[in-house]
Amino acid sequence: MRVPFVDLRRQGAELFEEFDAAFRSVVERAAYTLGPEVAGFESAFAELCGCTRAVGVSSGTDALKLAYLAAGVGPGDEVVMPVNTFIATAEAVSHVGATPVFVDCLAGTANIDPSRIADACTDKTRAIVPVHLYGQPADMDPILALAADRGIAVIEDACQAHGATYRGRPAGSMGVAAAFSFYPGKNLGALGDGGAVTTNDPGIADRVALLRNHGQSDKYTHAVVGYCDRLHNLQAAFLSVKLPRLAEANASRRRAAERYDELLGAIAGVDPVGCRDDVEHVHHLYVVEVEDRDAVRSALDAAGIESGIHYPVPLHLTPAYRDLGYGVGDFPVAERMAGRILSLPMHPYLTDEQTAYVAETLATALA
Ligand SMILES: Cc1ncc(COP(=O)(O)O)c(C=O)c1O
C-alpha cells in the first residue's frame, strides 16, 4: 500500500470541471488583476473567519509582511513569536526591518508558551505573533490580555489554521490582523501561491489593500510606496470553488486524526502532539513524537508511507538567524521536539485502511 502525505491530485481530479469553468470565465473576460473573483472570495473568506474584512494577497509570507506593516511594525521594532514555526513568520519581520524575538513552545501542543512571552518583551516590542501551528489555535486569551496591558499588537499567523476555532472564536478574528496562506497543500489551497490578511479594523484592511497594489489609491496616484503583492484573480476563482468544501474537508481531517489518536494510543513509544479541549483543531498536520525519529521515518518510507518533519531546525538555530546570537539550549522544549517530531500522512482522503496501515507500520518499527 502507498500512503501519500497529501493527495492534491485527487482533489484536482474531483474539482477539475469546476476549475475549468472558473478558468474559462476568467480568460473569456481577461479579468486577471483584482477582478470580481478577488472581491467575491474576500467577502466569503472574511465571513468564514468572523471578520469584517479579508484582503487577498500573493502569499502567506506577504500577508504577514503587509499585516506587520499595517500594524506599524518597522525598523528598530521587535516582534515576539514562537521559535518553532515556518521561517516565513520571522522572515516577514526581517523584510520590514524589524527583529524577530523567539519564545519556547509548550510540550503538550507545540504552540507558543504564553507564560514565557512577558520575559521576551522589551520597550521595543511592537507585536506578538502567535502561530496556530499544525492547525491548532494557540492559547490566545493570556496572550491577548498581556498584549492589551502593554499596548502591543497581536497578529495571528493563521497560515495553517483555516476554519479552526479557539473558545468558539475563529482563527484569524482574534488579533488586530491575521495572515493566511493558500499555498496548494494548505487546508484551503489555491492552484499556486496566494494569501489573505483578515481583520476587523477597516484602517488595517485599507492599508493592506493599498500596500498590496503599489500604494495606489487611484489609477497612477501612489499614496505610499507599496508592493506588487496582489492575489491573482484566477487563484481567487479557484479558491471560491474550494471554500464551500472547507468545512467538510476539515471534518474528514478530524475523523482521520481521531482514528490515529485511537490507534496510536495503543502503541508504546508514539506520543501524538496534544489537542486542547477548548479548540477546534483543523489538523493541517498530524504530528507525533518518537525516539529515534530518523529510523522510524526510514521504516515508514520503506513501507510506502510518506512523512515529513515540521520543522527540523528551530529558527534560533537556522543559519539565516545565526546573527541574532541565540544558541543551543536557549529553547529546550522546541529543541527536544525538533529531534523527535514526525508528521504522518494527513489529508481529507485518508482511508481507515491507510491509518491502520500507518499505525501497524509504526508499531512494528517501534517494537
Ligand atoms: C506557519 C506558516 N507561516 C507562514 C507561511 C507562509 O505561507 P506562504 O508559503 O503562502 O508564503 C506558512 C506556509 O507554509 C506557514 O506554515
Coordinates of C-alpha atoms and ligand atoms in Angstrom, one line a residue:
M1 CA 0.0 0.0 0.0
R2 CA 1.2 3.6 -0.7
V3 CA 0.1 6.3 1.7
P4 CA 0.8 9.8 0.3
F5 CA 1.4 12.6 2.7
V6 CA -1.2 14.8 0.9
D7 CA -3.4 14.0 -2.1
L8 CA -3.6 17.1 -4.3
R9 CA -4.1 15.1 -7.5
R10 CA -7.3 13.5 -6.2
Q11 CA -8.7 16.9 -5.2
G12 CA -7.7 18.3 -8.6
A13 CA -9.4 15.5 -10.4
E14 CA -12.6 15.8 -8.4
L15 CA -12.9 19.6 -8.9
F16 CA -11.5 19.7 -12.4
E17 CA -14.7 20.6 -14.2
E18 CA -15.4 23.5 -11.8
F19 CA -11.8 24.7 -12.0
D20 CA -12.1 24.5 -15.8
A21 CA -15.3 26.6 -15.8
A22 CA -13.7 29.2 -13.4
F23 CA -10.6 29.3 -15.7
R24 CA -12.7 29.8 -18.8
S25 CA -14.8 32.5 -17.2
V26 CA -11.7 34.5 -16.2
V27 CA -9.9 34.0 -19.5
E28 CA -13.0 34.9 -21.6
R29 CA -13.3 38.2 -19.7
A30 CA -9.5 38.6 -19.5
A31 CA -10.1 39.7 -15.9
Y32 CA -6.7 38.8 -14.4
T33 CA -5.9 41.5 -11.9
L34 CA -8.1 42.4 -8.9
G35 CA -11.2 41.3 -10.7
P36 CA -14.6 40.5 -9.2
E37 CA -13.4 37.0 -8.2
V38 CA -11.0 38.5 -5.7
A39 CA -13.7 40.7 -4.2
G40 CA -16.1 37.8 -4.0
F41 CA -13.6 35.5 -2.4
E42 CA -12.5 38.1 0.0
S43 CA -16.0 38.6 1.4
A44 CA -16.7 34.9 1.7
F45 CA -13.4 34.3 3.4
A46 CA -13.9 37.2 5.8
E47 CA -17.2 35.7 6.8
L48 CA -15.7 32.3 7.4
C49 CA -13.1 34.0 9.7
G50 CA -15.7 36.0 11.6
C51 CA -14.1 39.2 10.3
T52 CA -15.4 42.3 8.6
R53 CA -12.6 42.3 6.0
A54 CA -10.2 40.0 4.2
V55 CA -7.7 41.3 1.7
G56 CA -6.3 38.8 -0.8
V57 CA -2.6 38.9 -1.3
S58 CA 0.1 37.0 -3.1
S59 CA 1.2 34.5 -0.4
G60 CA 1.1 33.8 3.3
T61 CA 4.5 35.4 3.7
D62 CA 3.3 38.6 2.0
A63 CA 0.2 38.5 4.2
L64 CA 2.4 38.5 7.2
K65 CA 4.6 41.3 5.8
L66 CA 1.6 43.5 5.0
A67 CA -0.1 42.8 8.3
Y68 CA 3.1 43.8 10.1
L69 CA 3.4 47.0 8.1
A70 CA -0.2 47.9 8.5
A71 CA 0.1 47.4 12.3
G72 CA 3.0 49.8 12.3
V73 CA 5.9 47.4 12.7
G74 CA 9.1 48.8 11.2
P75 CA 12.9 49.3 11.7
G76 CA 14.1 49.1 15.3
D77 CA 11.0 47.2 16.5
E78 CA 10.9 43.7 17.9
V79 CA 8.3 41.1 17.2
V80 CA 7.8 38.2 19.6
M81 CA 7.0 34.8 18.1
P82 CA 7.4 31.0 18.7
V83 CA 10.8 29.6 17.8
N84 CA 9.2 26.5 16.3
T85 CA 7.5 27.9 13.2
F86 CA 8.0 28.0 9.5
I87 CA 10.7 30.6 8.7
A88 CA 8.2 32.9 7.0
T89 CA 6.8 34.1 10.3
A90 CA 10.2 35.5 11.1
E91 CA 11.3 36.3 7.5
A92 CA 8.5 38.8 7.0
V93 CA 9.6 40.6 10.2
S94 CA 13.1 40.9 8.8
H95 CA 11.6 42.1 5.5
V96 CA 10.0 45.1 7.3
G97 CA 13.3 45.9 9.0
A98 CA 12.3 44.7 12.5
T99 CA 13.9 41.9 14.6
P100 CA 12.3 38.6 15.5
V101 CA 12.4 37.6 19.2
F102 CA 11.8 33.9 19.9
V103 CA 9.9 32.2 22.6
D104 CA 9.8 28.5 23.5
C105 CA 6.7 26.3 22.9
L106 CA 4.6 24.2 25.2
A107 CA 5.5 20.5 25.2
G108 CA 1.8 19.5 25.1
T109 CA 0.6 21.4 22.0
A110 CA 3.8 22.7 20.3
N111 CA 2.2 26.2 20.4
I112 CA 3.9 29.3 21.9
D113 CA 4.1 29.1 25.7
P114 CA 2.1 32.2 26.9
S115 CA 3.9 32.2 30.3
R116 CA 7.2 32.9 28.6
I117 CA 6.1 35.9 26.5
A118 CA 6.4 38.6 29.1
D119 CA 10.1 37.9 29.6
A120 CA 10.7 38.2 25.9
C121 CA 9.0 41.7 25.7
T122 CA 11.0 44.9 25.9
D123 CA 10.2 48.5 25.3
K124 CA 10.9 47.8 21.6
T125 CA 8.2 45.1 21.3
R126 CA 5.7 46.2 18.7
A127 CA 3.9 42.9 18.1
I128 CA 3.3 39.4 19.3
V129 CA 2.7 36.7 16.6
P130 CA 1.1 33.5 17.9
V131 CA 1.2 30.8 15.2
H132 CA -1.7 28.4 15.1
L133 CA 0.7 25.5 14.5
Y134 CA -0.4 22.3 12.7
G135 CA -4.0 23.8 12.6
Q136 CA -4.5 24.2 16.4
P137 CA -5.0 27.7 17.7
A138 CA -2.5 29.0 20.2
D139 CA -3.8 29.8 23.7
M140 CA -4.9 33.3 22.8
D141 CA -6.6 34.7 25.9
P142 CA -3.5 35.1 28.0
I143 CA -1.6 36.5 25.0
L144 CA -4.3 39.0 24.2
A145 CA -4.5 40.1 27.9
L146 CA -0.7 40.6 28.1
A147 CA -0.7 42.5 24.8
A148 CA -3.6 44.7 25.8
D149 CA -1.9 45.5 29.1
R150 CA 1.3 46.6 27.3
G151 CA -0.3 48.2 24.2
I152 CA 1.3 45.7 21.9
A153 CA -0.4 44.4 18.7
V154 CA -1.3 40.7 18.3
I155 CA -1.0 39.5 14.8
E156 CA -2.1 35.9 14.2
D157 CA -0.1 33.6 11.9
A158 CA -3.1 31.5 10.8
C159 CA -1.4 30.1 7.7
Q160 CA -2.1 26.5 8.9
A161 CA -5.5 27.1 10.5
H162 CA -8.3 27.8 8.0
G163 CA -11.6 27.2 9.8
A164 CA -10.1 26.5 13.3
T165 CA -11.6 28.0 16.4
Y166 CA -10.4 28.9 19.9
R167 CA -13.2 29.0 22.6
G168 CA -15.6 29.5 19.8
R169 CA -13.8 32.3 18.1
P170 CA -12.4 31.7 14.6
A171 CA -8.7 31.7 13.9
G172 CA -8.0 35.0 12.1
S173 CA -10.5 37.0 14.1
M174 CA -8.7 37.5 17.5
G175 CA -5.7 39.7 16.8
V176 CA -5.6 43.1 15.2
A177 CA -4.9 41.2 12.0
A178 CA -4.1 37.7 10.8
A179 CA -2.3 36.1 7.9
F180 CA -3.4 33.1 5.9
S181 CA -1.6 31.1 3.3
F182 CA -3.3 29.5 0.3
Y183 CA -0.2 27.5 -0.7
P184 CA -1.6 24.4 -2.5
G185 CA -1.0 22.0 0.3
K186 CA -2.9 24.1 2.9
N187 CA -6.3 23.1 4.2
L188 CA -7.6 25.8 1.8
G189 CA -5.1 25.9 -1.0
A190 CA -5.1 27.6 -4.4
L191 CA -3.5 26.1 -7.5
G192 CA -0.5 28.2 -6.9
D193 CA 0.5 30.8 -4.3
G194 CA -1.9 33.1 -2.5
G195 CA -2.7 34.5 0.9
A196 CA -5.0 36.9 2.8
V197 CA -5.0 39.3 5.7
T198 CA -8.1 39.2 7.8
T199 CA -9.1 41.9 10.2
N200 CA -11.9 43.7 11.9
D201 CA -10.1 47.0 11.7
P202 CA -11.0 49.0 8.5
G203 CA -7.9 51.1 8.8
I204 CA -5.7 47.9 8.7
A205 CA -7.7 46.4 5.8
D206 CA -7.4 49.6 3.8
R207 CA -3.7 49.9 4.4
V208 CA -3.1 46.3 3.3
A209 CA -5.2 46.9 0.2
L210 CA -3.2 50.0 -0.6
L211 CA 0.2 48.4 0.0
R212 CA -0.5 45.2 -2.0
N213 CA -1.2 47.2 -5.1
H214 CA 1.8 49.6 -5.4
G215 CA 0.4 52.0 -2.8
Q216 CA -2.2 53.0 -5.5
S217 CA -5.2 55.0 -4.2
D218 CA -6.4 55.9 -7.7
K219 CA -5.1 54.9 -11.1
Y220 CA -1.5 56.1 -11.1
T221 CA -1.9 58.0 -7.9
H222 CA 0.5 56.3 -5.5
A223 CA -0.2 57.5 -2.0
V224 CA 2.7 55.5 -0.5
V225 CA 5.5 53.2 -1.7
G226 CA 3.8 49.8 -1.9
Y227 CA 4.4 46.4 -3.4
C228 CA 3.1 44.1 -6.1
D229 CA 1.5 41.6 -3.7
R230 CA -2.0 41.1 -5.2
L231 CA -4.0 37.8 -5.0
H232 CA -4.3 36.7 -8.6
N233 CA -7.9 36.8 -9.8
L234 CA -7.6 33.3 -11.3
Q235 CA -6.4 31.9 -8.0
A236 CA -9.3 33.7 -6.2
A237 CA -11.7 32.0 -8.7
F238 CA -10.2 28.6 -7.8
L239 CA -10.3 29.3 -4.1
S240 CA -14.0 30.1 -4.4
V241 CA -14.6 26.6 -5.8
K242 CA -12.8 25.1 -2.8
L243 CA -14.1 27.4 0.0
P244 CA -17.6 25.8 0.3
R245 CA -15.9 22.4 0.7
L246 CA -13.5 23.5 3.5
A247 CA -15.8 22.6 6.4
E248 CA -16.3 19.1 5.1
A249 CA -12.6 18.6 4.3
N250 CA -11.7 19.8 7.8
A251 CA -14.2 17.3 9.2
S252 CA -12.6 14.5 7.2
R253 CA -9.2 15.5 8.6
R254 CA -10.6 15.5 12.1
R255 CA -12.0 12.0 11.6
A256 CA -8.7 10.8 10.4
A257 CA -7.0 12.4 13.4
E258 CA -9.4 10.7 15.8
R259 CA -8.6 7.3 14.2
Y260 CA -4.9 8.0 14.5
D261 CA -5.4 9.0 18.2
E262 CA -7.3 5.8 18.9
L263 CA -4.8 3.5 17.1
L264 CA -1.6 5.2 18.2
G265 CA -2.8 5.4 21.8
A266 CA -2.3 1.7 22.0
I267 CA 1.3 1.8 20.8
A268 CA 4.1 2.4 23.3
G269 CA 6.7 5.0 22.2
V270 CA 4.4 7.1 20.0
D271 CA 3.2 10.4 21.5
P272 CA 0.8 12.5 19.4
V273 CA 1.1 16.2 19.9
G274 CA -1.8 17.1 22.1
C275 CA -5.0 19.0 21.4
R276 CA -6.6 21.4 23.8
D277 CA -10.3 20.8 24.7
D278 CA -11.3 24.4 24.1
V279 CA -10.3 24.5 20.4
E280 CA -11.5 23.1 17.1
H281 CA -8.2 21.8 15.6
V282 CA -8.2 21.6 11.8
H283 CA -5.3 19.1 11.6
H284 CA -3.3 20.7 8.8
L285 CA -0.7 18.3 10.0
Y286 CA -0.8 15.3 12.3
V287 CA 2.4 15.2 14.3
V288 CA 3.7 12.6 16.7
E289 CA 6.9 12.4 18.8
V290 CA 9.0 9.3 18.7
E291 CA 12.5 8.3 19.9
D292 CA 14.9 7.6 17.1
R293 CA 12.8 9.5 14.7
D294 CA 15.0 9.1 11.6
A295 CA 15.0 5.3 11.9
V296 CA 11.2 5.3 12.3
R297 CA 10.9 7.6 9.3
S298 CA 13.0 5.3 7.2
A299 CA 10.8 2.3 8.2
L300 CA 7.7 4.3 7.1
D301 CA 9.4 5.2 3.8
A302 CA 10.3 1.5 3.1
A303 CA 6.7 0.6 3.7
G304 CA 5.5 3.3 1.1
I305 CA 4.3 5.8 3.7
E306 CA 5.3 9.4 3.2
S307 CA 6.1 11.5 6.2
G308 CA 7.5 15.0 7.0
I309 CA 9.2 17.0 9.7
H310 CA 7.7 20.3 10.6
Y311 CA 10.2 21.7 11.4
P312 CA 13.6 20.0 11.8
V313 CA 15.5 23.1 12.9
P314 CA 14.1 25.7 15.3
L315 CA 14.5 29.2 14.0
H316 CA 17.2 30.3 16.5
L317 CA 19.5 27.6 15.1
T318 CA 18.8 28.2 11.4
P319 CA 21.7 29.7 9.6
A320 CA 19.7 32.7 8.4
Y321 CA 19.2 33.8 12.0
R322 CA 22.6 33.0 13.4
D323 CA 23.4 36.7 13.8
L324 CA 20.6 37.1 16.4
G325 CA 23.0 35.5 18.8
Y326 CA 20.9 32.6 20.2
G327 CA 22.5 29.2 20.9
V328 CA 21.8 25.6 21.6
G329 CA 19.9 25.2 24.9
D330 CA 18.1 28.5 24.7
F331 CA 14.7 26.9 23.8
P332 CA 14.9 23.4 25.3
V333 CA 11.3 22.4 24.7
A334 CA 11.4 23.3 21.0
E335 CA 14.9 21.8 20.6
R336 CA 13.8 18.5 22.1
M337 CA 10.7 18.4 19.9
A338 CA 12.7 19.2 16.8
G339 CA 14.6 15.9 17.2
R340 CA 11.5 13.8 17.8
I341 CA 8.6 15.1 15.7
L342 CA 7.3 13.3 12.7
S343 CA 4.3 14.4 10.6
L344 CA 2.2 11.4 9.4
P345 CA 0.1 11.4 6.2
M346 CA -2.9 13.8 6.8
H347 CA -5.4 14.9 4.2
P348 CA -9.2 14.6 3.7
Y349 CA -9.0 11.4 1.6
L350 CA -7.1 9.3 4.1
T351 CA -8.9 6.0 4.5
D352 CA -9.4 3.7 7.6
E353 CA -7.2 1.2 5.8
Q354 CA -4.4 3.7 5.4
T355 CA -4.5 5.0 9.0
A356 CA -4.5 1.4 10.2
Y357 CA -1.5 0.6 7.9
V358 CA 0.4 3.6 9.2
A359 CA -0.3 2.6 12.8
E360 CA 0.7 -1.1 12.2
T361 CA 3.9 0.0 10.5
L362 CA 4.8 2.3 13.4
A363 CA 4.1 -0.4 15.9
T364 CA 6.5 -2.8 14.0
A365 CA 9.1 -0.1 13.7
L366 CA 9.0 0.7 17.5
A367 CA 8.7 -3.0 18.7
Ligands
LIG1 C1 3.1 28.9 9.8 C2 3.3 29.5 8.5 N1 3.5 30.8 8.3 C3 3.7 31.3 7.1 C4 3.7 30.6 5.9 C5 4.0 31.2 4.6 O1 3.0 31.0 3.7 P1 3.3 31.0 2.1 O2 4.1 29.8 1.8 O3 2.0 31.1 1.4 O4 4.1 32.2 1.8 C6 3.4 29.2 6.1 C7 3.4 28.3 4.9 O5 4.0 27.3 4.7 C8 3.2 28.6 7.3 O6 3.0 27.3 7.5

